[in-house]
Short mmCIF file of C-alpha atoms in Angstrom, two decimals:
data_model
loop_
_atom_site.label_atom_id
_atom_site.label_comp_id
_atom_site.label_asym_id
_atom_site.label_seq_id
_atom_site.Cartn_x
_atom_site.Cartn_y
_atom_site.Cartn_z
CA UNK D 1 -13.35 14.53 -12.07
CA UNK D 2 -10.51 14.15 -9.57
CA UNK D 3 -9.74 17.09 -7.30
CA UNK D 4 -6.27 18.42 -6.47
CA UNK D 5 -5.04 21.19 -4.20
CA UNK D 6 -1.66 22.82 -4.88
CA UNK D 7 -0.34 25.08 -2.12
CA UNK D 8 2.70 27.23 -2.89
CA UNK D 9 4.80 29.69 -0.91
CA UNK D 10 7.71 29.89 1.48
CA UNK D 11 11.22 30.66 0.22
CA UNK D 12 11.11 32.43 -3.16
CA UNK D 13 14.45 30.94 -4.24
CA UNK D 14 12.70 27.71 -5.20
CA UNK D 15 10.36 29.58 -7.56
CA UNK D 16 7.24 28.15 -5.91
CA UNK D 17 4.71 29.99 -8.05
CA UNK D 18 6.11 28.88 -11.45
CA UNK D 19 6.63 25.33 -10.15
CA UNK D 20 3.03 25.24 -8.92
CA UNK D 21 1.92 26.46 -12.36
CA UNK D 22 3.72 23.55 -14.04
CA UNK D 23 2.04 21.04 -11.74
CA UNK D 24 -1.36 22.66 -12.24
CA UNK D 25 -1.01 22.49 -16.02
CA UNK D 26 -0.03 18.82 -15.88
CA UNK D 27 -2.97 17.89 -13.66
CA UNK D 28 -5.48 19.85 -15.74
CA UNK D 29 -4.20 18.05 -18.84
CA UNK D 30 -5.17 14.86 -17.01
CA UNK D 31 -8.68 16.16 -16.30
CA UNK D 32 -8.19 17.18 -12.67
CA UNK D 33 -10.13 20.00 -11.09
CA UNK D 34 -7.23 22.00 -9.65
CA UNK D 35 -7.25 24.63 -6.92
CA UNK D 36 -4.04 26.64 -6.48
CA UNK D 37 -3.54 28.52 -3.20
CA UNK D 38 -0.71 30.73 -1.91
CA UNK D 39 -1.54 30.42 1.79
CA UNK D 40 -1.19 27.59 4.29
CA UNK D 41 -4.71 28.40 5.43
CA UNK D 42 -5.74 26.26 2.46
CA UNK D 43 -5.11 23.39 4.88
CA UNK D 44 -7.54 24.77 7.49
CA UNK D 45 -10.70 23.05 6.22
CA UNK D 46 -10.19 19.47 7.37
CA UNK D 47 -13.39 18.18 5.75
CA UNK D 48 -12.46 19.72 2.41
CA UNK D 49 -9.05 18.02 2.48
CA UNK D 50 -10.73 14.67 3.11
CA UNK D 51 -12.64 15.13 -0.14
CA UNK D 52 -9.53 15.67 -2.27
CA UNK D 53 -7.75 13.09 -4.38
CA UNK D 54 -4.37 14.83 -4.23
CA UNK D 55 -2.46 17.46 -2.25
CA UNK D 56 0.69 18.96 -3.80
CA UNK D 57 2.75 21.12 -1.42
CA UNK D 58 5.21 23.58 -3.01
CA UNK D 59 6.36 25.33 0.18
CA UNK D 60 9.95 25.64 1.42
CA UNK D 61 11.35 26.66 4.84
CA UNK D 62 8.10 27.82 6.35
CA UNK D 63 6.40 27.56 9.71
CA UNK D 64 3.09 25.81 10.15
CA UNK D 65 0.73 25.21 13.02
CA UNK D 66 0.30 21.67 14.31
CA UNK D 67 -3.42 21.91 13.56
CA UNK D 68 -2.78 22.39 9.84
CA UNK D 69 -0.30 19.52 9.75
CA UNK D 70 -2.82 17.33 11.54
CA UNK D 71 -5.45 18.21 8.93
CA UNK D 72 -3.17 17.20 6.04
CA UNK D 73 -2.04 14.08 7.85
CA UNK D 74 -5.61 13.03 8.56
CA UNK D 75 -6.58 13.49 4.91
CA UNK D 76 -3.62 11.45 3.68
CA UNK D 77 -4.27 8.73 6.25
CA UNK D 78 -7.82 8.56 4.91
CA UNK D 79 -6.57 8.11 1.34
CA UNK D 80 -5.86 11.53 -0.16
CA UNK D 81 -2.63 11.37 -2.16
CA UNK D 82 0.40 13.53 -1.34
CA UNK D 83 3.05 14.33 -3.96
CA UNK D 84 5.81 16.89 -4.23
CA UNK D 85 9.41 17.67 -5.03
CA UNK D 86 12.66 19.12 -3.74
CA UNK D 87 12.39 21.55 -0.81
CA UNK D 88 8.76 22.15 -1.65
CA UNK D 89 7.80 18.98 0.21
CA UNK D 90 10.81 17.65 2.12
CA UNK D 91 12.16 20.94 3.42
CA UNK D 92 8.83 22.57 4.05
CA UNK D 93 8.67 22.81 7.84
CA UNK D 94 11.93 22.05 9.60
CA UNK D 95 10.37 22.28 13.06
CA UNK D 96 7.62 19.72 12.45
CA UNK D 97 8.59 16.08 12.68
CA UNK D 98 5.06 14.89 11.88
CA UNK D 99 5.36 16.47 8.44
CA UNK D 100 8.76 14.83 7.97
CA UNK D 101 7.46 11.43 9.10
CA UNK D 102 4.52 11.67 6.69
CA UNK D 103 6.57 12.78 3.68
CA UNK D 104 9.37 10.27 4.22
CA UNK D 105 12.40 12.51 4.58
CA UNK D 106 13.98 15.87 5.36
CA UNK D 107 16.65 17.84 3.51
CA UNK D 108 19.84 18.39 5.49
CA UNK D 109 22.43 19.51 2.88
CA UNK D 110 23.29 19.97 -0.79
CA UNK D 111 27.10 19.73 -0.94
CA UNK D 112 28.45 21.97 -3.68
CA UNK D 113 25.21 23.99 -3.72
CA UNK D 114 23.59 24.62 -7.10
CA UNK D 115 25.27 23.56 -10.35
CA UNK D 116 26.60 20.15 -9.30
CA UNK D 117 26.56 17.65 -12.15
CA UNK D 118 25.51 14.17 -11.05
CA UNK D 119 23.75 11.04 -12.20
CA UNK D 120 20.29 9.87 -11.22
CA UNK D 121 20.14 6.08 -11.31
CA UNK D 122 16.75 4.48 -11.81
CA UNK D 123 16.01 1.44 -9.66
CA UNK D 124 14.16 -0.88 -11.99
CA UNK D 125 11.62 -2.72 -9.88
CA UNK D 126 8.02 -3.80 -9.85
CA UNK D 127 6.92 -0.16 -9.77
CA UNK D 128 5.41 1.13 -13.03
CA UNK D 129 6.45 4.65 -12.04
CA UNK D 130 9.90 4.19 -13.60
CA UNK D 131 9.07 1.87 -16.50
CA UNK D 132 10.96 2.91 -19.62
CA UNK D 133 12.95 5.65 -17.87
CA UNK D 134 16.74 5.41 -18.14
CA UNK D 135 19.44 6.80 -15.88
CA UNK D 136 20.12 10.46 -16.58
CA UNK D 137 22.47 13.30 -15.65
CA UNK D 138 21.46 16.66 -14.21
CA UNK D 139 23.23 19.86 -13.18
CA UNK D 140 21.49 21.27 -10.13
CA UNK D 141 21.47 20.84 -6.35
CA UNK D 142 22.21 17.30 -5.19
CA UNK D 143 20.05 16.67 -2.15
CA UNK D 144 21.38 14.87 0.90
CA UNK D 145 18.39 13.84 3.01
CA UNK D 146 17.52 12.03 6.21
CA UNK D 147 15.22 9.34 4.84
CA UNK D 148 12.58 7.05 6.33
CA UNK D 149 13.93 3.49 5.86
CA UNK D 150 10.36 2.33 5.10
CA UNK D 151 10.20 4.17 1.76
CA UNK D 152 10.35 2.34 -1.57
CA UNK D 153 13.29 3.87 -3.40
CA UNK D 154 12.79 4.33 -7.16
CA UNK D 155 15.92 6.35 -8.00
CA UNK D 156 19.21 7.22 -6.28
CA UNK D 157 22.32 9.36 -6.65
CA UNK D 158 25.85 8.56 -5.45
CA UNK D 159 27.59 10.71 -2.83
CA UNK D 160 30.14 12.17 -2.62
CA UNK D 161 30.48 14.06 -5.89
CA UNK D 162 32.08 17.20 -4.43
CA UNK D 163 34.26 17.78 -1.40
CA UNK D 164 32.84 18.28 2.07
CA UNK D 165 32.97 16.75 5.54
CA UNK D 166 30.73 13.91 4.36
CA UNK D 167 33.42 12.65 1.94
CA UNK D 168 35.39 11.07 4.80
CA UNK D 169 32.67 8.43 5.08
CA UNK D 170 32.10 5.62 2.61
CA UNK D 171 30.24 6.34 -0.61
CA UNK D 172 26.46 6.10 -0.28
CA UNK D 173 23.49 5.92 -2.61
CA UNK D 174 21.03 8.62 -1.59
CA UNK D 175 17.36 8.26 -2.57
CA UNK D 176 16.16 10.77 -5.18
CA UNK D 177 12.66 9.40 -5.86
CA UNK D 178 10.56 7.38 -3.44
CA UNK D 179 7.08 6.30 -2.50
CA UNK D 180 5.57 5.37 0.83
CA UNK D 181 2.21 4.86 2.52
CA UNK D 182 0.74 7.03 5.22
CA UNK D 183 -2.31 5.24 6.51
CA UNK D 184 -4.42 4.56 3.43
CA UNK D 185 -2.77 7.36 1.46
CA UNK D 186 -0.03 7.22 -1.15
CA UNK D 187 2.98 9.53 -0.82
CA UNK D 188 5.37 10.37 -3.69
CA UNK D 189 8.56 12.45 -3.53
CA UNK D 190 11.23 13.55 -6.01
CA UNK D 191 14.23 15.54 -4.71
CA UNK D 192 14.80 17.25 -8.08
CA UNK D 193 13.23 20.65 -8.68
CA UNK D 194 15.44 23.48 -7.37
CA UNK D 195 14.02 25.82 -10.03
CA UNK D 196 11.13 25.62 -12.47
CA UNK D 197 13.50 24.84 -15.35
CA UNK D 198 14.56 21.64 -13.59
CA UNK D 199 10.95 20.62 -12.96
CA UNK D 200 10.27 21.25 -16.66
CA UNK D 201 13.03 18.90 -17.86
CA UNK D 202 11.26 16.12 -19.81
CA UNK D 203 12.41 13.25 -17.59
CA UNK D 204 11.79 15.12 -14.33
CA UNK D 205 8.39 16.27 -15.52
CA UNK D 206 7.47 12.74 -16.58
CA UNK D 207 8.51 11.34 -13.21
CA UNK D 208 6.49 13.98 -11.39
CA UNK D 209 3.48 13.42 -13.62
CA UNK D 210 3.51 9.69 -12.97
CA UNK D 211 4.00 10.27 -9.26
CA UNK D 212 1.13 12.71 -8.90
CA UNK D 213 -1.25 10.49 -10.86
CA UNK D 214 -0.19 7.43 -8.84
CA UNK D 215 -0.74 9.23 -5.53
CA UNK D 216 -4.18 10.40 -6.62
CA UNK D 217 -5.23 6.93 -7.75
CA UNK D 218 -4.94 5.59 -4.22
CA UNK D 219 -8.06 7.34 -2.97
CA UNK D 220 -10.40 4.68 -1.55
CA UNK D 221 -13.99 4.80 -2.69
CA UNK D 222 -15.52 3.28 0.43
CA UNK D 223 -15.73 4.59 3.97
CA UNK D 224 -13.42 3.17 6.62
CA UNK D 225 -14.50 1.81 9.95
CA UNK D 226 -12.96 1.98 13.40
CA UNK D 227 -10.44 -0.75 13.92
CA UNK D 228 -8.99 -0.61 10.41
CA UNK D 229 -5.56 0.14 11.82
CA UNK D 230 -5.87 3.87 12.49
CA UNK D 231 -6.80 5.18 15.88
CA UNK D 232 -10.12 6.76 16.71
CA UNK D 233 -11.61 6.49 13.26
CA UNK D 234 -10.53 10.10 12.70
CA UNK D 235 -7.28 9.30 10.90
CA UNK D 236 -5.31 11.70 13.07
CA UNK D 237 -2.79 9.23 14.50
CA UNK D 238 0.91 10.02 14.12
CA UNK D 239 2.55 8.16 17.02
CA UNK D 240 4.69 11.23 17.67
CA UNK D 241 3.14 12.39 20.91
CA UNK D 242 5.99 14.74 21.84
CA UNK D 243 5.38 16.73 18.66
CA UNK D 244 1.67 17.29 19.22
CA UNK D 245 1.82 20.94 20.11
CA UNK D 246 0.96 24.14 18.33
CA UNK D 247 4.16 26.02 17.67
#
C-alpha cells in the first residue's frame, strides 16, 4: 500500500481543510494509506518523509523553517512524489526560494481577483496526464506565476483577460498545469483550486487525481549510491547556498 502525507494550513481563504479532505478521499479510493496533518511539524521527521510515496502540501502564505524545507526537498530528491494546487503549493512560503525552486513556480498576481472567466488550454503531448481531456472554461482566480523554464507545461491560459498594468505587454500563455523533476522525485502542480468547489470540478479533480498518482509512481524501489548526481548521498542539495539559513 502506497503512503501519502497531506499537510494543510496557512491562509483560511483557500479552504485548506476541505481541499485536503478531497485529496485524501481521492487517494484512499486508490488504495493509499493517507495521513492528514494540520501542522508543518509533520515535515520534521526526515526519515519518515523518505519512506513516503507522496507529499501533498495544502498550505498558503505561511512561514517555514529551512530545516523543514530541507527535509521535504531531501525526500523528493530521493524519489518521494510532490503534488499540489493553487496557492497551497506555489504560494506556500514566499520567503523560501528553495521551496519555489523545488515546486517549479511562485504566484505573483491574479489580475481581476476571484470570478474571472478564462479558458484553460490543454497542451496535447506525450504525457498521459492530459489524454482525453479537452480545453475548458472556468470562473475563478487566474494565476500569474513566475515559472521555472525547465517545467513540462501540460496546460496554459492566455493573459491578459482583464485590465491591469500587465496588459501593456504582449499577450502571453501562462502555465496552469506542469510537471518537473527534483532529483529522483516527480513534481506535479495545477494552479486551479482557489476554493474546494473548484478542486471538486470534474475536470480539475481528474487532473489532480492523475497528477497525484503520477507523482507517487515515481518512487524508486532501489537504494541510491553516492555519485548518482546528488551531492553527499543525503539528497539535500539545492544549489541555492544563499538561502540555506533558518528564518
